[in-house]
Amino acid sequence: MRNPTVADQLIGILRRAGVKRIYGLVGDSLNPVVDAVRRTDGIEWVHVRNEEAAAFAAAAEAQLTGRLAVCAGSCGPGNTHLIQGLYDAHRSGAPVLALASHITSKQIGTGFFQETHPERVFTDCSDYCEMVGNPAQMPRVLRIAMQRALGHGGVSVLVIPGDLADAQAPNPTESGDLVTALGRVVPPAEQVEALAKRVNTAEKVMLFCGAGVRDAHAEVMELAGKVHSPIGHSLRGKEWIQFDNPYDVGMSGLLGYGACYDAMHEADLVLLLGTDFPYDDFLPQARTVQVDHDAGRIGARTVVELGVHGDVRETLRAVLPLVKAKQQRSYLDRNLRKHAKSLETVVSAYTRNVERQVPIHPEYPASLLDDLADDDAVFTVDTGMCNVWAARYLTPNGRRRVIGSFRHGTMANALPHAIGAQFAYPGRQVISMSGDGGLAMLMGELLTVKLHDLPVKTIVFNNSSLGMVKLEMMVDGFPDYQTDHPPVDFAAIARAAGIHAIRIEKPGDVRSGLEEALAYNGPCLVDLVTDSNALSIPPHISPEQVKGFAFSAGRTVLDGGVGKMLDLARANLRNIPRP
């Protein structure tokens, strides 16, 4: 029996590292790798219709499990299709390994058929990108690629010419372990003392939280309770901090709502906790302290008075004993009242005569979906208006997960993200909140869902429009152009693919249709025909943007509803002491 090939060695190491599947399309220069998968127990090839979807699926699996996930693309266009999903994975901090196969090594540099330079193409969307030029480099470079993805939280790309993958492996496949459990960054004592001094000196302290507070919920609540701080959050921070939070004042940014923006700009001190919030125009650009485990992020979005290099949980545990309890809570109470009032003024957008409004207001099914979904459901969310409905209607509880292209902002992510989520958790409810524009872009992945009989529930908000683009045009004062398109019956398309589908055009059918879909044992698509004029404005807009809206006549622009968040805001008012 001949020695194992490089491809055999590659798949064997991945399997021992806990990788259970590789997402991709078979063919050409990937054939040796695919055949090695065929002959190896415990690892499978997940066939998708586009390599872009393979990368998205791997990104979702990695984000949900924290484990290494793998995707692959054959030479030339096969692996360049990966790039959109790899950008999303890398910017989301998902540990993903991409196998980018290459043309035959002797043809590299000759302008051969399908020749690209993957080692150059993927450098901007990866932390590690190297080409195997000799079988003797294996398995060392593979181990480096895997450890970099896991250790730095991002993408590694391994470029392998097809003939090298089929060559015999000269080196033994040693069984070294990967480091998967990472240590925590403990801040220097002087930074902790400086942070405590600023918190104690400030009269009004506001906390703004990102995804970095994932396991620091208790510590954030303790600090907020001690100094009477309103707590706002980014979209990525929502699922980790909004639940069981009596200090919640909503979200800032383009999709924001509530009193978060005002509380932040009124504060004497803003603590940015575990967030790389990109929208600098929404930040006060003063009176700010930033805490992050990645020192390279500190000060990138705003001027900071103090940067603290540390894990959020470890930093707060260190600083809490030094923080003096504040007696005055008028700043917090004022913003809790403001938050509740601001939500009350917009809640009617989805409650007034909703049973009779046609087309369906998208806020209504989004609110019902939140009520009907499982307590541990995984939601995947398309970029655009679906981001708005997820931000305002999905109620976090510490068990639900929400995955989206929140940093890269690409269309078409929701369905392929759902594929990866469902493979990662086959027994868990996975719901794709898809926009009609996003679904149309990678609609072939409905065939992937059917092929693998994945019980993904695809909820299509079908407004025959690119809603977010329309809103952007209106804000800038342009008439919307090329944003609307003829209606599409996505339910008919799904049925043709063999997927159970429900089309809903009347609001009175929304609840029963969603109940049927969520209870269905298998793949299901719900085609919701919604109002294309139901748009959502940011929490803070400039006079120039208001002028832009005025020029965009004939359009209905809503503040958007807020689902159960109004109930939460009203409940939090009960925490305000009575005089």
Short mmCIF file of N, CA, C and O in Angstrom, two decimals, residues 124-183:
data_model
loop_
_atom_site.label_atom_id
_atom_site.label_comp_id
_atom_site.label_asym_id
_atom_site.label_seq_id
_atom_site.Cartn_x
_atom_site.Cartn_y
_atom_site.Cartn_z
N ASP A 124 -6.48 39.96 2.02
CA ASP A 124 -7.20 41.02 2.72
C ASP A 124 -8.33 40.48 3.58
O ASP A 124 -8.84 41.20 4.45
N CYS A 125 -8.75 39.24 3.34
CA CYS A 125 -9.86 38.68 4.13
C CYS A 125 -9.40 37.48 4.93
O CYS A 125 -10.19 36.57 5.22
N SER A 126 -8.14 37.47 5.33
CA SER A 126 -7.63 36.36 6.12
C SER A 126 -6.50 36.83 7.01
O SER A 126 -5.87 37.87 6.76
N ASP A 127 -6.25 36.06 8.03
CA ASP A 127 -5.12 36.34 8.93
C ASP A 127 -3.89 35.53 8.51
O ASP A 127 -2.77 35.91 8.81
N TYR A 128 -4.14 34.44 7.80
CA TYR A 128 -3.06 33.56 7.34
C TYR A 128 -3.44 33.07 5.95
O TYR A 128 -4.53 32.51 5.76
N CYS A 129 -2.56 33.27 4.98
CA CYS A 129 -2.83 32.84 3.61
C CYS A 129 -1.52 32.41 2.97
O CYS A 129 -0.66 33.25 2.67
N GLU A 130 -1.35 31.11 2.79
CA GLU A 130 -0.09 30.59 2.25
C GLU A 130 -0.37 29.48 1.24
O GLU A 130 -1.38 28.77 1.33
N MET A 131 0.57 29.33 0.29
CA MET A 131 0.46 28.28 -0.71
C MET A 131 1.43 27.15 -0.40
O MET A 131 2.59 27.40 -0.04
N VAL A 132 0.94 25.93 -0.51
CA VAL A 132 1.80 24.76 -0.36
C VAL A 132 2.52 24.55 -1.70
O VAL A 132 1.92 24.18 -2.69
N GLY A 133 3.82 24.79 -1.69
CA GLY A 133 4.60 24.64 -2.91
C GLY A 133 5.37 23.34 -2.97
O GLY A 133 5.95 23.00 -4.02
N ASN A 134 5.38 22.59 -1.85
CA ASN A 134 6.12 21.34 -1.78
C ASN A 134 5.44 20.43 -0.77
O ASN A 134 5.06 20.89 0.32
N PRO A 135 5.25 19.15 -1.08
CA PRO A 135 4.59 18.25 -0.13
C PRO A 135 5.27 18.21 1.23
O PRO A 135 4.60 17.92 2.24
N ALA A 136 6.56 18.53 1.29
CA ALA A 136 7.29 18.48 2.56
C ALA A 136 6.83 19.58 3.53
O ALA A 136 7.14 19.52 4.72
N GLN A 137 6.10 20.59 3.02
CA GLN A 137 5.57 21.62 3.91
C GLN A 137 4.42 21.10 4.78
O GLN A 137 4.08 21.72 5.79
N MET A 138 3.86 19.99 4.35
CA MET A 138 2.75 19.41 5.09
C MET A 138 3.28 18.38 6.09
O MET A 138 4.27 17.70 5.81
N PRO A 139 2.64 18.23 7.24
CA PRO A 139 1.41 18.89 7.68
C PRO A 139 1.63 20.19 8.46
O PRO A 139 0.68 20.74 9.00
N ARG A 140 2.87 20.65 8.49
CA ARG A 140 3.18 21.80 9.34
C ARG A 140 2.36 23.04 8.99
O ARG A 140 1.78 23.68 9.89
N VAL A 141 2.27 23.40 7.69
CA VAL A 141 1.53 24.62 7.35
C VAL A 141 0.04 24.47 7.64
O VAL A 141 -0.63 25.45 7.97
N LEU A 142 -0.48 23.27 7.53
CA LEU A 142 -1.88 23.06 7.87
C LEU A 142 -2.12 23.33 9.34
O LEU A 142 -3.10 23.99 9.72
N ARG A 143 -1.23 22.84 10.20
CA ARG A 143 -1.39 23.07 11.64
C ARG A 143 -1.28 24.57 11.97
O ARG A 143 -2.01 25.08 12.81
N ILE A 144 -0.37 25.24 11.29
CA ILE A 144 -0.25 26.69 11.51
C ILE A 144 -1.53 27.39 11.10
O ILE A 144 -2.05 28.26 11.82
N ALA A 145 -2.08 27.01 9.93
CA ALA A 145 -3.31 27.64 9.44
C ALA A 145 -4.46 27.43 10.41
O ALA A 145 -5.23 28.36 10.72
N MET A 146 -4.61 26.20 10.92
CA MET A 146 -5.71 25.92 11.84
C MET A 146 -5.53 26.69 13.15
O MET A 146 -6.49 27.27 13.68
N GLN A 147 -4.30 26.71 13.67
CA GLN A 147 -4.08 27.38 14.95
C GLN A 147 -4.25 28.88 14.83
O GLN A 147 -4.76 29.54 15.74
N ARG A 148 -3.86 29.46 13.70
CA ARG A 148 -4.06 30.90 13.51
C ARG A 148 -5.54 31.24 13.46
O ARG A 148 -5.98 32.25 14.04
N ALA A 149 -6.32 30.42 12.77
CA ALA A 149 -7.77 30.68 12.70
C ALA A 149 -8.40 30.61 14.08
O ALA A 149 -9.21 31.46 14.46
N LEU A 150 -8.03 29.60 14.86
CA LEU A 150 -8.59 29.43 16.19
C LEU A 150 -8.04 30.46 17.18
O LEU A 150 -8.77 30.99 18.01
N GLY A 151 -6.74 30.73 17.08
CA GLY A 151 -6.11 31.61 18.05
C GLY A 151 -6.43 33.07 17.85
O GLY A 151 -6.60 33.82 18.81
N HIS A 152 -6.52 33.50 16.58
CA HIS A 152 -6.77 34.91 16.31
C HIS A 152 -8.23 35.19 16.01
O HIS A 152 -8.63 36.36 15.92
N GLY A 153 -9.03 34.16 15.83
CA GLY A 153 -10.44 34.37 15.54
C GLY A 153 -10.64 34.98 14.18
O GLY A 153 -10.97 36.16 14.06
N GLY A 154 -10.44 34.21 13.13
CA GLY A 154 -10.58 34.73 11.78
C GLY A 154 -10.32 33.63 10.77
O GLY A 154 -10.35 32.44 11.08
N VAL A 155 -10.03 34.04 9.55
CA VAL A 155 -9.91 33.12 8.43
C VAL A 155 -8.46 32.78 8.16
O VAL A 155 -7.58 33.65 8.18
N SER A 156 -8.20 31.50 7.89
CA SER A 156 -6.95 31.04 7.31
C SER A 156 -7.24 30.43 5.96
O SER A 156 -8.26 29.74 5.79
N VAL A 157 -6.37 30.69 4.99
CA VAL A 157 -6.54 30.14 3.65
C VAL A 157 -5.31 29.31 3.32
O VAL A 157 -4.17 29.79 3.44
N LEU A 158 -5.53 28.08 2.91
CA LEU A 158 -4.45 27.20 2.47
C LEU A 158 -4.64 26.93 0.98
O LEU A 158 -5.65 26.37 0.57
N VAL A 159 -3.65 27.36 0.21
CA VAL A 159 -3.70 27.19 -1.24
C VAL A 159 -2.91 25.94 -1.61
O VAL A 159 -1.73 25.83 -1.26
N ILE A 160 -3.54 25.01 -2.32
CA ILE A 160 -2.89 23.73 -2.64
C ILE A 160 -3.09 23.41 -4.12
O ILE A 160 -4.22 23.17 -4.55
N PRO A 161 -2.03 23.38 -4.93
CA PRO A 161 -2.17 22.92 -6.31
C PRO A 161 -2.68 21.48 -6.34
O PRO A 161 -2.32 20.65 -5.48
N GLY A 162 -3.51 21.19 -7.33
CA GLY A 162 -4.14 19.88 -7.39
C GLY A 162 -3.17 18.73 -7.45
O GLY A 162 -3.39 17.68 -6.84
N ASP A 163 -2.06 18.90 -8.19
CA ASP A 163 -1.11 17.80 -8.30
C ASP A 163 -0.37 17.55 -6.99
O ASP A 163 -0.03 16.41 -6.66
N LEU A 164 -0.15 18.61 -6.20
CA LEU A 164 0.49 18.43 -4.91
C LEU A 164 -0.44 17.71 -3.93
O LEU A 164 0.01 16.93 -3.09
N ALA A 165 -1.74 17.98 -4.04
CA ALA A 165 -2.69 17.30 -3.16
C ALA A 165 -2.68 15.80 -3.41
O ALA A 165 -2.92 15.00 -2.50
N ASP A 166 -2.37 15.39 -4.66
CA ASP A 166 -2.37 13.97 -5.02
C ASP A 166 -0.99 13.32 -4.85
O ASP A 166 -0.84 12.12 -5.06
N ALA A 167 0.00 14.14 -4.47
CA ALA A 167 1.35 13.60 -4.28
C ALA A 167 1.45 12.88 -2.94
O ALA A 167 0.68 13.13 -2.01
N GLN A 168 2.42 11.96 -2.84
CA GLN A 168 2.61 11.25 -1.59
C GLN A 168 3.17 12.18 -0.53
O GLN A 168 4.02 13.03 -0.81
N ALA A 169 2.70 12.00 0.69
CA ALA A 169 3.13 12.84 1.81
C ALA A 169 4.44 12.30 2.37
O ALA A 169 4.48 11.15 2.84
N PRO A 170 5.51 13.08 2.35
CA PRO A 170 6.80 12.57 2.83
C PRO A 170 6.93 12.58 4.35
O PRO A 170 7.74 11.85 4.91
N ASN A 171 6.13 13.41 5.02
CA ASN A 171 6.27 13.56 6.47
C ASN A 171 5.17 12.79 7.20
O ASN A 171 4.06 12.65 6.71
N PRO A 172 5.47 12.32 8.39
CA PRO A 172 4.44 11.61 9.17
C PRO A 172 3.34 12.56 9.62
O PRO A 172 3.56 13.77 9.77
N THR A 173 2.17 12.00 9.82
CA THR A 173 1.03 12.79 10.31
C THR A 173 1.03 12.71 11.82
O THR A 173 0.38 11.86 12.43
N GLU A 174 1.78 13.63 12.44
CA GLU A 174 1.87 13.57 13.90
C GLU A 174 0.55 14.02 14.52
O GLU A 174 -0.31 14.59 13.85
N SER A 175 0.37 13.74 15.79
CA SER A 175 -0.93 13.93 16.43
C SER A 175 -0.93 15.04 17.46
O SER A 175 -1.51 14.91 18.54
N GLY A 176 -0.26 16.13 17.18
CA GLY A 176 -0.24 17.25 18.12
C GLY A 176 -1.61 17.88 18.28
O GLY A 176 -2.41 17.93 17.34
N ASP A 177 -1.88 18.38 19.47
CA ASP A 177 -3.18 18.99 19.75
C ASP A 177 -3.19 20.47 19.39
O ASP A 177 -2.17 21.16 19.49
N LEU A 178 -4.36 20.95 19.01
CA LEU A 178 -4.55 22.38 18.80
C LEU A 178 -4.99 23.03 20.10
O LEU A 178 -5.65 22.41 20.93
N VAL A 179 -4.62 24.28 20.27
CA VAL A 179 -5.09 25.05 21.42
C VAL A 179 -6.43 25.66 21.04
O VAL A 179 -6.50 26.53 20.17
N THR A 180 -7.49 25.20 21.66
CA THR A 180 -8.83 25.69 21.35
C THR A 180 -9.42 26.55 22.46
O THR A 180 -10.28 27.40 22.20
N ALA A 181 -9.01 26.32 23.69
CA ALA A 181 -9.48 27.14 24.82
C ALA A 181 -8.48 28.27 25.04
O ALA A 181 -7.32 28.03 25.37
N LEU A 182 -8.90 29.48 24.81
CA LEU A 182 -8.01 30.63 24.86
C LEU A 182 -8.02 31.28 26.24
O LEU A 182 -9.03 31.28 26.95
N GLY A 183 -6.90 31.86 26.61
CA GLY A 183 -6.81 32.57 27.88
C GLY A 183 -7.48 33.93 27.80
O GLY A 183 -7.86 34.40 26.73
#
